[in-house]
PDB file of C-alpha atoms in Angstrom:
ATOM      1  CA  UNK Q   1      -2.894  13.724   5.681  1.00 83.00           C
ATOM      2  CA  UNK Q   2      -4.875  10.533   5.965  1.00 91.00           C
ATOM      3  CA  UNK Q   3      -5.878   8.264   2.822  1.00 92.00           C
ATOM      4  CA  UNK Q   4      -8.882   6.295   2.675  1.00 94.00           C
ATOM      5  CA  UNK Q   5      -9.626   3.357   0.174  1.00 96.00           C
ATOM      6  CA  UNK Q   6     -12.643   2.161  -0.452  1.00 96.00           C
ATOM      7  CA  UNK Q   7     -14.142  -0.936  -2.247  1.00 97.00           C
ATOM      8  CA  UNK Q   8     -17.825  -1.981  -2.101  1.00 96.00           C
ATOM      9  CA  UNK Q   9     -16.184  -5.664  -1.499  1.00 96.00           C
ATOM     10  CA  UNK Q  10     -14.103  -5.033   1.843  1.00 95.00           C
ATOM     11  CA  UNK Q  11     -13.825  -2.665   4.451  1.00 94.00           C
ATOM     12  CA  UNK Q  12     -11.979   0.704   4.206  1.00 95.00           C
ATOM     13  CA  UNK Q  13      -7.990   0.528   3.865  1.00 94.00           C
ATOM     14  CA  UNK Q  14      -6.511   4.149   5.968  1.00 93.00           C
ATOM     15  CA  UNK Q  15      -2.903   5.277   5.101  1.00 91.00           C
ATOM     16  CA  UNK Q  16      -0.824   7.983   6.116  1.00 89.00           C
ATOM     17  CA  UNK Q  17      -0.323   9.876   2.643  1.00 88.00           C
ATOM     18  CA  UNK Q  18       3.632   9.422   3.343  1.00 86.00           C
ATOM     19  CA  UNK Q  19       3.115   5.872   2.929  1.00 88.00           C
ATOM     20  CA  UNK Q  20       0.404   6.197   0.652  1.00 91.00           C
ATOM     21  CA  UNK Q  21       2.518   8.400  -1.886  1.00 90.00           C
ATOM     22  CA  UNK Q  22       4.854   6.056  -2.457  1.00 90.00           C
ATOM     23  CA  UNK Q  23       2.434   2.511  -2.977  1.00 92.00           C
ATOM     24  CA  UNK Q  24       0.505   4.596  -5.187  1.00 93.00           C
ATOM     25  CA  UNK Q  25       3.648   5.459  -7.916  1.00 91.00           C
ATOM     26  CA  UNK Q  26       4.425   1.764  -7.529  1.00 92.00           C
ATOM     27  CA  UNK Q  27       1.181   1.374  -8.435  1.00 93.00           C
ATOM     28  CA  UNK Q  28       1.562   3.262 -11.754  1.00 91.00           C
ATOM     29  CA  UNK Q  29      -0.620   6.471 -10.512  1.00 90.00           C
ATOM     30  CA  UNK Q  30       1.693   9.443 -11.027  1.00 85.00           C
ATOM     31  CA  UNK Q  31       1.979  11.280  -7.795  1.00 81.00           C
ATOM     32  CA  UNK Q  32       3.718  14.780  -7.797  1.00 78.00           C
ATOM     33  CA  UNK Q  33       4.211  16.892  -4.830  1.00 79.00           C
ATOM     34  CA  UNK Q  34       0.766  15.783  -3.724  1.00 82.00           C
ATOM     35  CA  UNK Q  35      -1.472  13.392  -3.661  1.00 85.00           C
ATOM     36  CA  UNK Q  36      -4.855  14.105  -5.945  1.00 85.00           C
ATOM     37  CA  UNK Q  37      -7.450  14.252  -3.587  1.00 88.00           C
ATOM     38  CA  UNK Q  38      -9.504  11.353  -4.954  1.00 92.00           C
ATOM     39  CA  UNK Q  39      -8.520   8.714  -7.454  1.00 93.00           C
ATOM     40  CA  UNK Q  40      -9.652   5.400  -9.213  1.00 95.00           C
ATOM     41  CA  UNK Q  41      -7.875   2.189  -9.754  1.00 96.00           C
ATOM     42  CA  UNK Q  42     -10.598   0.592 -12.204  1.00 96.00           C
ATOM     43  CA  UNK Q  43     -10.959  -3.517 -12.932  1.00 96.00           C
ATOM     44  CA  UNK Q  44      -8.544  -2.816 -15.780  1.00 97.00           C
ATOM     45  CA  UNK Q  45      -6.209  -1.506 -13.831  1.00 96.00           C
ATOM     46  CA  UNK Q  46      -6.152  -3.388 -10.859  1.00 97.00           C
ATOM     47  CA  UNK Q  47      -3.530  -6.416 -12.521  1.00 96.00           C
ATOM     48  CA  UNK Q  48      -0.701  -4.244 -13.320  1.00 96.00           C
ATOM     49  CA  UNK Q  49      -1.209  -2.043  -9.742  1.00 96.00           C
ATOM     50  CA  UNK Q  50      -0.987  -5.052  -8.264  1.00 95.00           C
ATOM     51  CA  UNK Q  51       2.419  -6.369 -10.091  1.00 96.00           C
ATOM     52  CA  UNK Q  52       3.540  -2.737  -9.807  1.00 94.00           C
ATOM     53  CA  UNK Q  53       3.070  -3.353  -5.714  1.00 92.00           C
ATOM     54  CA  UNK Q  54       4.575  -6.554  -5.846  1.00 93.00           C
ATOM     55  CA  UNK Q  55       7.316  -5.510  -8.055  1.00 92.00           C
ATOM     56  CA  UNK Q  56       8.310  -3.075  -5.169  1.00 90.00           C
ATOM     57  CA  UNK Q  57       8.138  -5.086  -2.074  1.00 88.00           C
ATOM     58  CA  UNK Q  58      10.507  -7.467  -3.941  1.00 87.00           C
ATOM     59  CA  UNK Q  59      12.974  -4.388  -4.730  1.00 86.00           C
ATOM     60  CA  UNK Q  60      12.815  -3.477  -1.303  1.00 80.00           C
ATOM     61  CA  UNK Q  61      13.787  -6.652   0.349  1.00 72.00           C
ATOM     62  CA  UNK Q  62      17.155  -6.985   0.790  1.00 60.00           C
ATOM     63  CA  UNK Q  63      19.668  -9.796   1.960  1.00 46.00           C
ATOM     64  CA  UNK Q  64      21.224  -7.632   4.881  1.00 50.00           C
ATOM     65  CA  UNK Q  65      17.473  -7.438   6.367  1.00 48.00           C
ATOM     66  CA  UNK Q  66      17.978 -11.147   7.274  1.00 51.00           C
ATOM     67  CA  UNK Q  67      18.101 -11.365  11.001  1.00 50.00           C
ATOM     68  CA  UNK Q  68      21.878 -13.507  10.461  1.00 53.00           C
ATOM     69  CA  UNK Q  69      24.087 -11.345  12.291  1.00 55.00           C
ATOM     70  CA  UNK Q  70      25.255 -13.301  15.144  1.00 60.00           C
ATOM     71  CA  UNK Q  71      26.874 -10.445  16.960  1.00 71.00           C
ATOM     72  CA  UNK Q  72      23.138  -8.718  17.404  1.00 74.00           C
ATOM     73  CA  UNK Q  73      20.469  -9.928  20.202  1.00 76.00           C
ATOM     74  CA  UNK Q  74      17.216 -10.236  18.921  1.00 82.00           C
ATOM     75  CA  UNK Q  75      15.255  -7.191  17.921  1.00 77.00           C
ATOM     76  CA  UNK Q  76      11.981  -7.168  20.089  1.00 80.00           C
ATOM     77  CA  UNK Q  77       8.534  -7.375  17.810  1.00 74.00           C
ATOM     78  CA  UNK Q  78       7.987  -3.313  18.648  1.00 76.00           C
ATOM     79  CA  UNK Q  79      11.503  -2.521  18.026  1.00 75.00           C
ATOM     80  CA  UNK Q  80      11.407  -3.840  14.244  1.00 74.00           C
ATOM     81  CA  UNK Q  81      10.759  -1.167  11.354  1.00 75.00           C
ATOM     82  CA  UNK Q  82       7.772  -1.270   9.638  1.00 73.00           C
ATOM     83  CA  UNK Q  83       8.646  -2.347   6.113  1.00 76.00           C
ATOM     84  CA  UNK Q  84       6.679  -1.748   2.795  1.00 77.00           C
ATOM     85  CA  UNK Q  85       5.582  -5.265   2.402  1.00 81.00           C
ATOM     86  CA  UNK Q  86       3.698  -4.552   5.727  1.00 84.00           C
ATOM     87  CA  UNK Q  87       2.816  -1.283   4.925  1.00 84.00           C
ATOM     88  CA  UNK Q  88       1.167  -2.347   1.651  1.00 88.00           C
ATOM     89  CA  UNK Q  89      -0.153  -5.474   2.428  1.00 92.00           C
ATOM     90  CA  UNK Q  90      -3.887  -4.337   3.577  1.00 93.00           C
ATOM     91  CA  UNK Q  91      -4.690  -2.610   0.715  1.00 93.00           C
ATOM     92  CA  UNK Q  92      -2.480  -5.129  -1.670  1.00 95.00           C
ATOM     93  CA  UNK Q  93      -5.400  -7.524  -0.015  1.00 95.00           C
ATOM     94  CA  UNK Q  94      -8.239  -5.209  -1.123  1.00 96.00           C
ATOM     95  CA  UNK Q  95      -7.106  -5.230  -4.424  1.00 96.00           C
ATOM     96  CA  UNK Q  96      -6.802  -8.710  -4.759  1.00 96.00           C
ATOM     97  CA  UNK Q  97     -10.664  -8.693  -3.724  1.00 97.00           C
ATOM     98  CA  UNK Q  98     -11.980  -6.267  -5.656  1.00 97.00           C
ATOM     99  CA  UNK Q  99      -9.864  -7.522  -8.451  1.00 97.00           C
ATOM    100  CA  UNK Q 100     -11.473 -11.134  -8.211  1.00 96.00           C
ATOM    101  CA  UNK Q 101     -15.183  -9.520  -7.703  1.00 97.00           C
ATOM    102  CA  UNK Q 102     -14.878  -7.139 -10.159  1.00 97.00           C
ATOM    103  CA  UNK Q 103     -15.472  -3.765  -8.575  1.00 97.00           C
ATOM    104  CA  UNK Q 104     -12.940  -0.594  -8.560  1.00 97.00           C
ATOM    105  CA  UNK Q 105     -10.751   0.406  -5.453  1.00 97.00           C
ATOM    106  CA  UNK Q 106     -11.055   4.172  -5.383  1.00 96.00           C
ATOM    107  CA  UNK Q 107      -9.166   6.431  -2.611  1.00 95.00           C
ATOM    108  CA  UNK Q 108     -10.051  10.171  -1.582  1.00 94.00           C
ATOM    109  CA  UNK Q 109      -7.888  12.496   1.363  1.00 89.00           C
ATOM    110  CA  UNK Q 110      -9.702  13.334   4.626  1.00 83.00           C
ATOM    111  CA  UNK Q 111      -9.570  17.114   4.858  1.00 69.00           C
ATOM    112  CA  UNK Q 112      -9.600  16.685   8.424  1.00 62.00           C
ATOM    113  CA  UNK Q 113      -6.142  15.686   9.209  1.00 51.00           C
TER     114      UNK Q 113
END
């Protein structure tokens, strides 16, 4: 299923709600089995969602992910895993926005996909 968030301050963020799920909970939104089909992350809320994001992507880096083993060529650009600080940073950004303007990031699931 796709996720869309929305802010009236930059354009939409889409997410795969695999990816989504999981930058949500770090987020402090409690996501079961499913994702709700629409949510809000008001002003209020936007500082700790954003530590909460933060707080992950520095839990997920890890010293072995450093590109320092000799014995390996290099890893072409397409080859290279798509980590959660790129994952999250778009809509990490439109927090950060809305946060400084002052409007609410809400998301909602396309029924579509």
């Amino acid at each position: 299923m796709l996720i869309t968030f929305h802010s009236k301050v930059v354009a939409e963020v889409l997410m795969l709600s695999d990816h989504a799920a999981g930058i949500l909970q770090a987020a402090g939104k409690s996501v079961g089995d499913k994702i709700p089909e629409r949510g809000v992350f008001t002003v209020e809320q936007l500082g700790p969602a954003i530590s909460g994001i933060e707080r992950a992507i520095e839990n997920a880096l890890h010293p072995a992910d450093d590109d320092d083993d000799d014995d390996k060529g290099p890893v072409a650009p397409m080859a290279r895993a798509v980590g959660l600080k790129e994952r999250a940073f778009p809509l990490l950004d439109m927090m950060r926005q809305s946060k400084d303007a002052g409007v609410e990031v809400t998301w909602e699931a396309s029924r579509g996909w």
